[in-house]
Short mmCIF file of C-alpha atoms in Angstrom, two decimals:
data_model
loop_
_atom_site.label_atom_id
_atom_site.label_comp_id
_atom_site.label_asym_id
_atom_site.label_seq_id
_atom_site.Cartn_x
_atom_site.Cartn_y
_atom_site.Cartn_z
CA MET A 437 4.76 -32.98 -23.72
CA SER A 438 7.29 -32.57 -21.11
CA TRP A 439 5.91 -30.89 -18.05
CA ARG A 440 7.90 -27.79 -19.02
CA ILE A 441 5.12 -26.74 -21.10
CA GLN A 442 1.91 -27.79 -18.85
CA PHE A 443 4.38 -24.25 -16.59
CA LEU A 444 4.50 -22.08 -19.19
CA GLN A 445 0.94 -22.61 -19.99
CA SER A 446 -0.42 -22.59 -16.41
CA CYS A 447 1.93 -19.05 -15.73
CA ASN A 448 -0.88 -17.44 -14.67
CA PHE A 449 -2.30 -19.33 -11.77
CA ILE A 450 -3.27 -17.03 -9.49
CA ASP A 451 -6.29 -15.82 -11.31
CA TYR A 452 -7.00 -17.96 -14.09
CA MET A 453 -6.70 -21.42 -13.14
CA ARG A 454 -9.39 -23.17 -15.28
CA TRP A 455 -7.89 -21.74 -17.98
CA ALA A 456 -4.22 -23.68 -17.23
CA THR A 457 -6.11 -26.45 -16.33
CA ARG A 458 -8.08 -26.77 -19.52
CA ASP A 459 -4.93 -26.27 -21.21
CA ILE A 460 -2.64 -28.84 -19.14
CA LYS A 461 -5.56 -31.30 -19.68
CA ILE A 462 -5.43 -31.38 -22.95
CA GLN A 463 -1.69 -31.52 -24.01
CA MET A 464 -1.54 -34.25 -21.51
CA GLN A 465 -4.63 -36.50 -23.49
CA LEU A 466 -5.93 -36.78 -20.58
CA HIS A 467 -9.32 -39.02 -20.74
CA GLU A 468 -12.23 -37.74 -19.77
CA SER A 469 -13.68 -39.40 -16.33
CA LEU A 470 -16.83 -38.78 -15.07
CA GLU A 471 -16.37 -39.71 -11.91
CA MET A 472 -12.41 -39.32 -9.69
CA ASP A 473 -11.12 -42.93 -9.45
CA ILE A 474 -9.05 -41.92 -6.47
CA ARG A 475 -8.88 -45.77 -4.84
CA PRO A 476 -5.55 -45.30 -3.74
CA THR A 477 -5.24 -43.95 -0.12
CA SER A 478 -1.61 -42.99 -0.72
CA ALA A 479 -2.51 -40.31 -3.37
CA ALA A 480 -6.15 -39.04 -1.42
CA HIS A 481 -3.57 -37.64 1.14
CA GLY A 482 -0.37 -37.49 -1.17
CA PHE A 483 -3.50 -34.54 -3.09
CA GLY A 484 -5.02 -32.28 -0.05
CA PRO A 485 -1.34 -30.51 0.64
CA LEU A 486 -1.50 -30.22 -2.81
CA LEU A 487 -4.60 -28.35 -2.99
CA ILE A 488 -3.90 -26.25 0.06
CA GLY A 489 -0.44 -25.26 -1.35
CA MET A 490 -2.21 -23.70 -4.05
CA ALA A 491 -4.45 -22.31 -2.69
CA MET A 492 -2.39 -20.85 -0.03
CA ASN A 493 -0.11 -19.09 -3.43
CA ILE A 494 -3.36 -17.57 -4.52
CA VAL A 495 -5.42 -16.33 -1.64
CA ASP A 496 -2.13 -14.28 -0.96
CA VAL A 497 -2.82 -11.58 -3.97
CA PRO A 498 -6.48 -10.86 -2.89
CA MET A 499 -5.48 -10.59 0.66
CA MET A 500 -2.94 -7.91 0.21
CA ALA A 501 -4.96 -6.02 -1.43
CA ILE A 502 -7.64 -5.90 1.23
CA ALA A 503 -4.65 -5.00 3.56
CA MET A 504 -2.31 -2.47 1.41
CA PRO A 505 -4.00 0.52 3.07
CA GLY A 506 -3.54 -0.97 6.80
CA ILE A 507 -0.27 -1.11 5.26
CA GLY A 508 -0.09 2.84 4.29
CA GLY A 509 -1.05 4.20 7.19
CA ASP A 510 1.26 1.85 9.10
CA LEU A 511 3.64 2.44 8.25
CA ASP A 512 3.32 5.96 7.01
CA LEU A 513 3.91 5.28 3.30
CA GLY A 514 3.12 6.51 -0.26
CA THR A 515 1.83 4.99 -3.43
CA GLY A 516 6.03 4.39 -4.27
CA PRO A 517 6.62 1.86 -1.44
CA LEU A 518 3.69 1.02 -1.75
CA THR A 519 3.63 -0.30 -5.15
CA LEU A 520 7.72 -1.89 -4.88
CA ILE A 521 6.11 -3.90 -1.16
CA ALA A 522 2.87 -5.08 -4.08
CA GLY A 523 5.41 -6.10 -6.69
CA ALA A 524 7.32 -7.39 -4.71
CA TYR A 525 5.06 -11.42 -4.58
CA PRO A 526 4.77 -11.14 -8.67
CA LEU A 527 7.74 -10.98 -9.40
CA MET A 528 9.24 -13.36 -7.80
CA VAL A 529 6.15 -15.58 -8.56
CA ALA A 530 7.93 -14.30 -12.17
CA MET A 531 10.08 -17.46 -11.47
CA LEU A 532 7.80 -20.40 -12.41
CA LEU A 533 9.19 -21.99 -14.59
CA PRO A 534 12.70 -21.70 -13.57
CA ALA A 535 11.09 -23.34 -10.08
CA GLY A 536 9.60 -25.93 -12.13
CA ARG A 537 13.08 -26.92 -13.81
CA ALA A 538 14.54 -27.29 -9.85
CA GLY A 539 11.70 -29.89 -9.11
CA ASP A 540 12.88 -31.86 -12.57
CA ARG A 541 16.54 -32.00 -11.28
CA PHE A 542 15.89 -31.76 -7.61
CA GLY A 543 13.01 -34.08 -7.15
CA ARG A 544 9.55 -32.37 -7.21
CA ARG A 545 8.48 -33.62 -3.87
CA ARG A 546 11.71 -31.74 -1.90
CA VAL A 547 11.49 -28.37 -3.86
CA PHE A 548 7.27 -28.95 -2.65
CA LEU A 549 8.40 -28.39 0.57
CA ALA A 550 10.93 -26.02 0.49
CA GLY A 551 8.40 -23.85 -1.43
CA GLY A 552 6.49 -24.73 1.79
CA ALA A 553 9.17 -23.57 4.34
CA LEU A 554 9.79 -20.09 2.09
CA PHE A 555 6.63 -18.90 1.92
CA LEU A 556 6.09 -19.70 5.46
CA THR A 557 9.85 -18.02 6.47
CA GLY A 558 8.95 -14.64 4.17
CA ALA A 559 5.45 -14.74 5.82
CA LEU A 560 6.87 -14.36 9.33
CA LEU A 561 9.38 -12.18 8.36
CA SER A 562 6.95 -9.41 7.06
CA ALA A 563 4.09 -9.74 9.91
CA LEU A 564 7.51 -8.44 11.46
CA ALA A 565 8.94 -6.60 9.37
CA PRO A 566 9.05 -3.07 10.92
CA GLY A 567 9.36 -1.06 7.27
CA PRO A 568 8.76 -0.93 3.81
CA LEU A 569 12.13 -1.89 2.63
CA PRO A 570 11.89 -5.09 5.21
CA LEU A 571 8.27 -6.23 4.12
CA ALA A 572 8.94 -6.36 0.37
CA GLY A 573 12.61 -8.91 1.21
CA ALA A 574 10.03 -10.12 3.01
CA ARG A 575 7.44 -10.74 0.45
CA MET A 576 10.10 -11.81 -2.57
CA LEU A 577 10.69 -14.89 0.58
CA GLN A 578 6.47 -15.61 -0.09
CA GLY A 579 6.76 -15.45 -3.67
CA GLY A 580 10.43 -17.08 -4.60
CA GLY A 581 7.93 -20.06 -2.45
CA ALA A 582 5.44 -19.73 -4.74
CA ALA A 583 6.75 -20.06 -7.12
CA ALA A 584 8.29 -23.05 -5.71
CA VAL A 585 5.08 -24.69 -4.82
CA ALA A 586 2.92 -23.87 -7.83
CA PRO A 587 4.53 -26.65 -10.60
CA GLN A 588 5.19 -29.34 -8.23
CA ALA A 589 1.53 -29.10 -7.66
CA LEU A 590 0.63 -29.19 -11.08
CA ALA A 591 3.71 -32.28 -11.41
CA MET A 592 3.45 -33.99 -9.32
CA ILE A 593 -0.45 -35.14 -10.08
CA PRO A 594 0.08 -37.13 -12.90
CA GLN A 595 2.36 -39.13 -10.00
CA LEU A 596 -0.19 -39.84 -7.60
CA PHE A 597 -3.57 -41.02 -10.51
CA PRO A 598 -3.66 -42.86 -12.67
CA PRO A 599 -4.53 -42.12 -16.01
CA VAL A 600 -8.41 -42.12 -15.54
CA ALA A 601 -8.56 -39.99 -12.34
CA GLN A 602 -5.56 -37.10 -13.27
CA SER A 603 -7.82 -34.96 -15.90
CA GLY A 604 -10.60 -35.22 -12.58
CA ALA A 605 -7.54 -34.76 -9.81
CA PHE A 606 -6.65 -31.57 -12.77
CA ALA A 607 -10.59 -30.05 -11.75
CA ARG A 608 -10.22 -30.88 -8.50
CA LEU A 609 -7.56 -28.37 -8.58
CA ALA A 610 -9.25 -25.62 -11.19
CA MET A 611 -11.59 -25.25 -8.61
CA THR A 612 -9.69 -25.19 -5.27
CA GLY A 613 -8.09 -22.02 -7.28
CA SER A 614 -11.11 -20.66 -7.68
CA PHE A 615 -12.49 -20.83 -4.18
CA ALA A 616 -9.56 -19.44 -2.83
CA SER A 617 -10.00 -16.39 -5.15
CA VAL A 618 -12.97 -15.28 -4.15
CA CYS A 619 -12.54 -16.23 -0.09
CA GLY A 620 -9.51 -14.31 -0.38
CA PRO A 621 -11.19 -11.08 0.16
CA LEU A 622 -13.46 -12.22 2.19
CA LEU A 623 -10.86 -13.50 4.71
CA ALA A 624 -8.89 -10.31 4.48
CA GLY A 625 -11.74 -8.51 5.76
CA ALA A 626 -12.81 -10.32 8.28
CA LEU A 627 -8.87 -11.18 9.99
CA LEU A 628 -8.28 -7.82 9.51
CA ALA A 629 -12.21 -6.41 11.37
CA ALA A 630 -11.36 -9.97 14.40
CA ALA A 631 -7.68 -9.36 15.09
CA PRO A 632 -7.40 -6.30 17.49
CA ASP A 633 -5.37 -2.69 17.45
CA TRP A 634 -2.05 -3.62 17.98
CA LEU A 635 -1.47 -6.37 15.47
CA GLY A 636 -3.06 -5.12 12.83
CA TRP A 637 -2.86 -6.49 9.41
CA CYS A 638 0.07 -9.02 10.27
CA ALA A 639 -2.38 -10.69 11.51
CA ILE A 640 -3.10 -11.85 7.45
CA PHE A 641 0.65 -13.22 7.66
CA LEU A 642 0.30 -14.54 10.40
CA ALA A 643 -3.05 -16.90 8.84
CA GLU A 644 -0.43 -17.29 5.91
CA ALA A 645 2.22 -18.20 7.64
CA ALA A 646 0.10 -20.91 9.75
CA LEU A 647 -1.78 -22.04 6.50
CA ALA A 648 2.08 -22.80 4.91
CA LEU A 649 3.21 -24.71 8.31
CA THR A 650 -0.32 -26.94 7.60
CA VAL A 651 1.45 -27.38 4.10
CA ILE A 652 4.62 -28.38 5.27
CA LEU A 653 2.88 -31.02 7.98
CA MET A 654 0.68 -32.26 5.82
CA ALA A 655 3.72 -33.14 3.09
CA ARG A 656 5.73 -34.07 5.12
CA GLY A 657 4.05 -37.26 7.04
CA GLN A 658 2.05 -39.16 4.16
CA PRO A 659 3.24 -41.04 1.83
CA SER A 660 5.06 -39.85 -1.94
CA PRO A 661 6.24 -40.49 -4.10
CA GLU A 662 9.87 -39.32 -5.39
CA GLU A 663 11.67 -39.60 -8.29
CA PRO A 664 14.79 -39.56 -9.08
CA SER A 665 16.73 -36.91 -10.85
CA MET A 666 16.04 -36.73 -14.31
CA GLY A 667 18.22 -33.94 -15.33
CA GLY A 668 16.21 -33.12 -18.45
CA GLY A 669 17.65 -32.33 -21.70
CA SER A 670 17.89 -28.11 -20.20
CA ARG A 671 20.82 -27.04 -18.66
CA PRO A 672 21.61 -24.98 -15.38
CA ILE A 673 22.74 -22.00 -17.36
CA GLU A 674 19.97 -21.44 -19.49
CA THR A 675 17.05 -22.15 -16.53
CA ALA A 676 19.40 -18.87 -15.31
CA SER A 677 19.36 -16.55 -18.05
CA PHE A 678 16.06 -16.86 -18.61
CA ALA A 679 15.40 -16.46 -14.99
CA ALA A 680 17.84 -13.11 -15.41
CA LEU A 681 15.20 -12.35 -18.52
CA ILE A 682 12.34 -12.25 -16.22
CA LEU A 683 14.47 -10.68 -13.36
CA CYS A 684 15.15 -7.25 -15.89
CA LEU A 685 11.68 -7.02 -17.86
CA VAL A 686 9.89 -7.15 -14.25
CA ALA A 687 12.03 -5.68 -11.43
CA PRO A 688 12.36 -2.08 -12.58
CA LEU A 689 8.32 -1.46 -12.59
CA SER A 690 8.24 -2.21 -9.03
CA PHE A 691 11.58 -0.25 -8.41
CA GLY A 692 10.84 2.18 -10.32
CA PRO A 693 8.08 4.15 -8.88
CA ALA A 694 9.65 3.24 -5.58
CA PHE A 695 13.51 5.32 -6.12
CA GLY A 696 12.22 7.70 -8.76
CA TRP A 697 13.10 5.54 -11.70
CA PRO A 698 17.11 5.84 -10.62
CA ALA A 699 19.95 5.03 -13.77
CA PRO A 700 20.33 1.39 -12.62
CA VAL A 701 16.51 0.82 -13.78
CA PHE A 702 16.91 1.52 -17.29
CA LEU A 703 20.36 -0.52 -16.73
CA MET A 704 18.21 -3.46 -15.74
CA TRP A 705 15.96 -2.58 -19.25
CA ALA A 706 19.19 -3.18 -21.01
CA ALA A 707 20.53 -5.40 -20.10
CA ALA A 708 17.77 -8.10 -20.52
CA VAL A 709 18.88 -7.39 -24.44
CA PRO A 710 21.78 -9.65 -23.64
CA CYS A 711 19.91 -11.98 -21.58
CA ALA A 712 17.11 -12.54 -24.03
CA ALA A 713 19.78 -12.79 -26.85
CA LEU A 714 21.86 -16.04 -24.92
CA PHE A 715 19.02 -17.51 -23.58
CA VAL A 716 17.74 -17.51 -27.19
CA ARG A 717 21.25 -18.85 -28.65
CA LEU A 718 21.14 -22.06 -25.49
CA THR A 719 17.61 -22.54 -25.89
CA LEU A 720 18.59 -23.32 -30.20
CA GLN A 721 21.52 -25.01 -29.27
CA VAL A 722 19.73 -28.30 -27.10
CA GLY A 723 16.50 -27.87 -29.13
CA PRO A 724 13.55 -29.69 -28.04
CA ALA A 725 14.29 -30.77 -25.17
CA ALA A 726 14.64 -26.50 -24.38
CA LEU A 727 13.25 -25.34 -21.62
CA ILE A 728 10.95 -23.69 -23.96
CA PRO A 729 10.69 -25.68 -27.06
CA PRO A 730 11.47 -22.62 -30.49
CA ALA A 731 8.49 -25.88 -32.29
CA LEU A 732 6.20 -24.50 -29.67
CA LEU A 733 6.58 -20.54 -30.68
CA ARG A 734 6.24 -21.90 -34.26
CA GLU A 735 2.53 -22.41 -32.76
CA PRO A 736 0.00 -19.06 -34.05
CA GLY A 737 -2.67 -20.23 -31.22
CA PHE A 738 0.32 -20.62 -28.53
CA CYS A 739 1.67 -17.28 -29.20
CA TRP A 740 -1.78 -15.80 -29.26
CA SER A 741 -2.86 -17.16 -26.13
CA LEU A 742 0.05 -15.86 -24.40
CA VAL A 743 -0.48 -11.89 -25.83
CA PHE A 744 -3.45 -12.45 -24.64
CA LEU A 745 -3.70 -14.07 -21.26
CA LEU A 746 -1.16 -12.03 -20.68
CA LEU A 747 -3.23 -8.32 -21.39
CA ALA A 748 -5.85 -10.39 -19.46
CA VAL A 749 -4.19 -10.94 -16.04
CA SER A 750 -1.57 -8.42 -15.88
CA ALA A 751 -3.76 -5.38 -15.16
CA PRO A 752 -5.99 -6.94 -11.82
CA PRO A 753 -3.69 -7.00 -9.15
CA GLY A 754 -2.96 -3.24 -9.73
CA PHE A 755 -6.42 -2.42 -9.70
CA PHE A 756 -7.34 -4.60 -7.18
CA MET A 757 -4.70 -2.47 -5.12
CA VAL A 758 -5.90 1.46 -6.24
CA LEU A 759 -9.84 0.28 -6.12
CA SER A 760 -9.18 -1.13 -2.25
CA LEU A 761 -6.95 2.24 -1.32
CA ALA A 762 -9.18 4.03 -2.80
CA LEU A 763 -12.73 2.69 -0.85
CA GLN A 764 -11.01 2.65 1.91
CA SER A 765 -9.70 6.15 1.83
CA GLU A 766 -12.62 7.48 -0.10
CA PRO A 767 -16.60 6.51 1.40
CA ARG A 768 -14.62 4.95 3.92
CA LEU A 769 -15.33 1.41 4.01
CA SER A 770 -13.80 -0.85 6.39
CA PRO A 771 -11.58 -4.17 5.03
CA LEU A 772 -14.81 -6.10 5.50
CA GLN A 773 -17.06 -4.31 3.03
CA THR A 774 -14.08 -4.27 0.56
CA GLY A 775 -13.35 -7.24 0.78
CA LEU A 776 -17.24 -7.85 -0.35
CA VAL A 777 -16.72 -5.64 -2.46
CA THR A 778 -14.10 -6.82 -4.47
CA ALA A 779 -14.97 -10.51 -4.81
CA GLY A 780 -17.20 -9.59 -7.06
CA PHE A 781 -14.56 -10.04 -9.77
CA PRO A 782 -13.48 -13.34 -8.92
CA ALA A 783 -16.98 -14.88 -8.66
CA GLY A 784 -17.61 -13.09 -12.00
CA VAL A 785 -14.23 -15.35 -13.12
CA VAL A 786 -16.55 -17.81 -12.29
CA ALA A 787 -19.41 -17.87 -12.82
CA GLY A 788 -18.39 -16.66 -16.44
CA SER A 789 -16.34 -19.34 -17.21
CA TRP A 790 -19.80 -22.24 -15.85
CA THR A 791 -21.39 -19.79 -18.62
CA ALA A 792 -18.30 -19.52 -21.10
CA GLY A 793 -18.45 -23.32 -21.15
CA ARG A 794 -22.61 -23.15 -22.02
CA LEU A 795 -22.04 -21.10 -24.96
CA ALA A 796 -22.10 -22.65 -28.31
CA LEU A 797 -19.93 -18.79 -29.64
CA PRO A 798 -17.00 -18.79 -31.85
CA PRO A 799 -13.85 -17.71 -30.14
CA LEU A 800 -13.04 -13.53 -32.09
CA VAL A 801 -17.36 -13.25 -31.03
CA ARG A 802 -16.43 -14.91 -27.57
CA VAL A 803 -12.82 -12.68 -26.90
CA ALA A 804 -15.30 -9.48 -28.77
CA LEU A 805 -17.97 -10.29 -26.50
CA GLY A 806 -15.51 -9.90 -23.68
CA ILE A 807 -13.30 -7.27 -24.09
CA SER A 808 -16.79 -5.42 -24.84
CA LEU A 809 -18.75 -6.33 -21.37
CA LEU A 810 -14.92 -5.93 -20.14
CA CYS A 811 -14.58 -2.01 -21.29
CA GLY A 812 -18.35 -1.01 -20.29
CA SER A 813 -17.54 -2.86 -16.85
CA PHE A 814 -14.75 -0.28 -15.87
CA LEU A 815 -16.19 2.49 -17.66
CA LEU A 816 -19.52 1.91 -14.86
CA ILE A 817 -17.10 1.18 -11.79
CA HIS A 818 -14.89 4.95 -12.88
CA ALA A 819 -17.91 6.42 -13.71
CA ILE A 820 -19.83 5.43 -10.27
CA LEU A 821 -17.57 5.21 -7.71
CA PRO A 822 -17.13 8.63 -6.77
CA GLY A 823 -20.22 8.96 -5.99
CA THR A 824 -20.40 5.26 -3.82
CA THR A 825 -21.83 5.74 -0.15
CA LEU A 826 -22.29 3.50 2.43
CA ALA A 827 -25.75 2.87 1.92
CA ARG A 828 -25.29 2.29 -2.09
CA LEU A 829 -22.63 -0.44 -3.08
CA TRP A 830 -24.68 -2.27 -5.52
CA PRO A 831 -23.97 -0.68 -8.10
CA LEU A 832 -20.59 -1.01 -7.41
CA ARG A 833 -21.47 -4.82 -7.14
CA VAL A 834 -23.12 -5.10 -9.78
CA GLY A 835 -19.56 -3.79 -11.38
CA MET A 836 -17.08 -5.87 -9.96
CA LEU A 837 -19.48 -9.12 -10.59
CA THR A 838 -19.57 -7.81 -14.38
CA ALA A 839 -16.39 -7.54 -15.00
CA GLY A 840 -15.02 -10.71 -13.41
CA ALA A 841 -17.51 -12.47 -16.06
CA ALA A 842 -16.33 -10.80 -18.71
CA MET A 843 -12.79 -11.85 -18.59
CA GLU A 844 -13.92 -16.09 -19.63
#
């Protein structure tokens, strides 16, 4: 099974690595094993940078949600500029599929290191950014680095481990992603509480830069298999057309609110039509070796999974940013207290994933149950948020925990 299919299935790695890992293991027809047989020391050493790199990418989103109120206050920003800053990172992360294709063509370890360097540069520039536009540009660099690191981490596991150990490696990668998503709000709150006033939210970017530097040094210092360029069936113009399509669809959602919905925003949406037509034409010409094989899109289960993941994953990042702004304005929670509240959501996702695997329910029943529980949780949060006080945060924590559990 082509690695490009794996990357398409794992494009929502930020919040739901468990779903992606399960699908990847099924597609690759890996052999399950009760223990992870990592006898070669080179495999064990080479796996460390992959785990830290994936955690680095995932932990950024919840940390930024906690930092947004401080950024808005220090730079005197309204909702529009904050939307631009918040959307810059996921805009570039959406380029996972072209970045994965670059790893197939130029070598996965090279692209992994380049992505880490790009993430490091973006984090340092973010810490030094004097205004919203430089900060948004630096965040785009970070997102580009994340888009390059994530697919290489997934694709290098089959190179490092024999088939009997690959299932355990994917499981550990998923566990690392879940741990990072839970720790992100807590780490951001602790950094903002401990940092001096003159440093403030810049401490978060400096911590991310230190993490990226660690990943680079570990990856450079450890032996890792490096495959020659394989070329593949898809052509650069096909990859470029797909990247342009994603850019034209997603970028207006960030630029529109920030700049008052100017005409170029709608022109970008219009430009998505010829980009899509070109991509479809090139895909049909290449056939099974295309970036997205046409046969894959004819599978109803795969298409429904994409629709479900789109609806389920697109809302939480924006929700967390708005909730963080609300909690730190009234009832004036500290960043650490806000992190303790919002950490309930990813913790609920982890707990829900463990529970869902032990419930023998039909898929439609599980989906209906999850949607009902999620709607009820958000209604609860909406009802109790206006009256939330520092002394009564437990109902909000319960609502966040339940909402996270409903996602599984």
